[in-house]
Amino acid sequence: MYSKEEVSKQKQAFWTAFGRYMKPVLSADGEIISWSNYKTGIPGIFFKLDADNRQAAVTILITQSNPQLHTTFYELFRTQQKMLEAALGEHDWEWEQDITADNGSTVSRISRQIDGVSVLRTEDWPVLISFFKERMIALDEYWSTAKYAFEALL
């Protein structure tokens, strides 16, 4: 069993290692970006990476507080689903609309996770890094063209 401090240090070490690994990788637009803290440029839309002691996930998270805009964002992702899946090379992402987050707010998620991996086991890090790298690069490629449709809604 790990103490809270040990868990925190191990997670920090992983994200630092991931950041160093991804640093030389430029965005689809040829820019230097922070892959673990990806900025979509659209308020209320985030690309999130999460890893704990049981699983890892890549999530497109919609947190837009304006209900009409929130729904419109989700529907636009649905409209672009084929384009998103083509960029990802995967069709098994989970789509969840209007769910209640831990803080009580309404969010929508499009996510893909892997089970049986732990950020606390350094031997799992190559699997985690590969999982995150492939999907973030693909999401960035998708977003480099898709973002303009979302910007038009603001």
Protein backbone atom coordinates (compact mmCIF):
# COMPACT_ATOMS: atom_id res chain seq x y z
CA MET A 1 0.00 0.00 0.00
CA TYR A 2 1.26 3.45 -0.88
CA SER A 3 0.97 6.56 1.28
CA LYS A 4 -0.75 9.63 -0.20
CA GLU A 5 2.65 11.27 -0.52
CA GLU A 6 4.12 8.28 -2.38
CA VAL A 7 1.14 8.16 -4.75
CA SER A 8 1.47 11.88 -5.42
CA LYS A 9 5.21 11.59 -6.10
CA GLN A 10 4.76 8.60 -8.41
CA LYS A 11 2.00 10.35 -10.39
CA GLN A 12 4.11 13.50 -10.65
CA ALA A 13 7.09 11.42 -11.83
CA PHE A 14 4.92 9.75 -14.50
CA TRP A 15 3.51 13.03 -15.85
CA THR A 16 7.00 14.55 -15.89
CA ALA A 17 8.29 11.52 -17.82
CA PHE A 18 5.36 11.71 -20.23
CA GLY A 19 5.94 15.43 -20.78
CA ARG A 20 9.64 14.86 -21.51
CA TYR A 21 8.81 12.01 -23.89
CA MET A 22 6.27 14.11 -25.79
CA LYS A 23 8.21 17.40 -25.78
CA PRO A 24 9.83 16.86 -29.22
CA VAL A 25 6.45 15.99 -30.80
CA LEU A 26 4.94 19.00 -32.53
CA SER A 27 1.21 19.52 -32.99
CA ALA A 28 -0.49 18.87 -36.33
CA ASP A 29 -0.08 22.60 -36.98
CA GLY A 30 3.68 22.38 -36.29
CA GLU A 31 3.52 24.09 -32.89
CA ILE A 32 5.11 23.23 -29.56
CA ILE A 33 2.34 22.24 -27.15
CA SER A 34 1.81 20.73 -23.72
CA TRP A 35 0.36 17.31 -24.49
CA SER A 36 -0.62 16.54 -20.88
CA ASN A 37 -2.36 19.92 -20.52
CA TYR A 38 -3.80 20.26 -24.01
CA LYS A 39 -5.47 23.59 -24.77
CA THR A 40 -8.40 23.31 -27.20
CA GLY A 41 -8.95 27.08 -27.28
CA ILE A 42 -12.70 26.56 -26.79
CA PRO A 43 -14.18 27.39 -23.37
CA GLY A 44 -15.79 24.29 -21.90
CA ILE A 45 -14.01 21.71 -24.10
CA PHE A 46 -11.03 19.83 -22.70
CA PHE A 47 -8.89 16.88 -23.77
CA LYS A 48 -7.97 15.14 -20.53
CA LEU A 49 -5.55 12.38 -19.64
CA ASP A 50 -6.11 10.44 -16.43
CA ALA A 51 -4.28 7.52 -14.87
CA ASP A 52 -4.67 5.89 -11.48
CA ASN A 53 -3.80 2.56 -9.88
CA ARG A 54 -6.32 0.57 -11.98
CA GLN A 55 -6.85 2.25 -15.35
CA ALA A 56 -6.02 5.06 -17.73
CA ALA A 57 -8.32 7.18 -19.87
CA VAL A 58 -8.27 9.76 -22.62
CA THR A 59 -11.37 11.96 -22.48
CA ILE A 60 -12.94 14.72 -24.50
CA LEU A 61 -14.77 16.56 -21.72
CA ILE A 62 -17.52 19.10 -22.34
CA THR A 63 -18.11 21.29 -19.29
CA GLN A 64 -19.75 24.28 -20.98
CA SER A 65 -22.07 25.86 -18.39
CA ASN A 66 -24.49 27.30 -20.97
CA PRO A 67 -26.90 24.35 -21.45
CA GLN A 68 -27.77 25.22 -25.06
CA LEU A 69 -24.11 25.60 -26.06
CA HIS A 70 -23.20 22.46 -24.11
CA THR A 71 -25.78 20.45 -26.09
CA THR A 72 -24.69 22.07 -29.35
CA PHE A 73 -21.04 21.14 -28.68
CA TYR A 74 -21.97 17.51 -27.98
CA GLU A 75 -24.17 17.34 -31.08
CA LEU A 76 -21.35 18.77 -33.19
CA PHE A 77 -19.00 16.06 -31.93
CA ARG A 78 -21.70 13.52 -32.87
CA THR A 79 -21.97 15.08 -36.34
CA GLN A 80 -18.19 14.79 -36.69
CA GLN A 81 -18.04 11.28 -35.20
CA LYS A 82 -16.88 9.64 -38.43
CA MET A 83 -14.12 12.23 -38.84
CA LEU A 84 -13.07 11.76 -35.19
CA GLU A 85 -13.06 7.97 -35.49
CA ALA A 86 -11.07 8.15 -38.72
CA ALA A 87 -8.41 10.29 -37.03
CA LEU A 88 -8.31 7.97 -34.00
CA GLY A 89 -8.46 4.77 -36.01
CA GLU A 90 -10.89 3.48 -33.36
CA HIS A 91 -14.65 3.09 -33.13
CA ASP A 92 -14.99 1.95 -29.52
CA TRP A 93 -15.01 5.22 -27.60
CA GLU A 94 -17.74 5.66 -25.00
CA TRP A 95 -20.18 8.55 -25.58
CA GLU A 96 -21.98 9.93 -22.50
CA GLN A 97 -24.22 12.98 -22.72
CA ASP A 98 -25.38 15.10 -19.80
CA ILE A 99 -24.03 13.13 -16.85
CA THR A 100 -23.56 14.52 -13.36
CA ALA A 101 -19.93 15.12 -12.41
CA ASP A 102 -18.54 14.67 -8.89
CA ASN A 103 -19.00 18.39 -8.23
CA GLY A 104 -22.69 18.24 -9.23
CA SER A 105 -22.28 19.98 -12.58
CA THR A 106 -23.52 18.53 -15.87
CA VAL A 107 -20.82 17.31 -18.24
CA SER A 108 -20.61 15.20 -21.38
CA ARG A 109 -17.77 12.81 -22.14
CA ILE A 110 -16.32 10.99 -25.08
CA SER A 111 -13.69 8.64 -23.70
CA ARG A 112 -11.53 5.59 -24.18
CA GLN A 113 -9.93 3.72 -21.31
CA ILE A 114 -7.71 0.74 -20.65
CA ASP A 115 -7.97 -1.34 -17.51
CA GLY A 116 -5.40 -3.32 -15.59
CA VAL A 117 -2.66 -0.70 -15.72
CA SER A 118 -1.31 1.40 -12.88
CA VAL A 119 0.50 4.70 -12.90
CA LEU A 120 2.10 3.47 -9.66
CA ARG A 121 3.92 0.61 -11.45
CA THR A 122 6.82 1.92 -13.50
CA GLU A 123 6.71 -1.26 -15.59
CA ASP A 124 3.27 -0.09 -16.84
CA TRP A 125 4.57 3.32 -17.93
CA PRO A 126 5.48 2.28 -21.50
CA VAL A 127 1.92 1.00 -22.03
CA LEU A 128 0.45 4.18 -20.53
CA ILE A 129 2.71 6.47 -22.54
CA SER A 130 1.91 4.62 -25.76
CA PHE A 131 -1.83 4.69 -25.00
CA PHE A 132 -1.79 8.45 -24.33
CA LYS A 133 0.64 9.37 -27.12
CA GLU A 134 -1.25 7.65 -29.95
CA ARG A 135 -4.60 9.07 -28.95
CA MET A 136 -3.47 12.62 -28.17
CA ILE A 137 -1.64 12.91 -31.48
CA ALA A 138 -4.76 11.62 -33.25
CA LEU A 139 -7.03 14.00 -31.28
CA ASP A 140 -4.73 16.90 -32.14
CA GLU A 141 -4.85 15.96 -35.82
CA TYR A 142 -8.67 15.85 -35.67
CA TRP A 143 -8.85 19.12 -33.70
CA SER A 144 -6.59 21.03 -36.10
CA THR A 145 -9.49 21.08 -38.58
CA ALA A 146 -12.54 20.40 -36.37
CA LYS A 147 -11.98 23.35 -34.00
CA TYR A 148 -13.14 25.88 -36.59
CA ALA A 149 -16.70 24.53 -36.50
CA PHE A 150 -16.70 24.92 -32.70
CA GLU A 151 -15.21 28.44 -32.88
CA ALA A 152 -18.05 29.44 -35.24
CA LEU A 153 -20.55 28.66 -32.46
CA LEU A 154 -19.03 31.17 -30.03
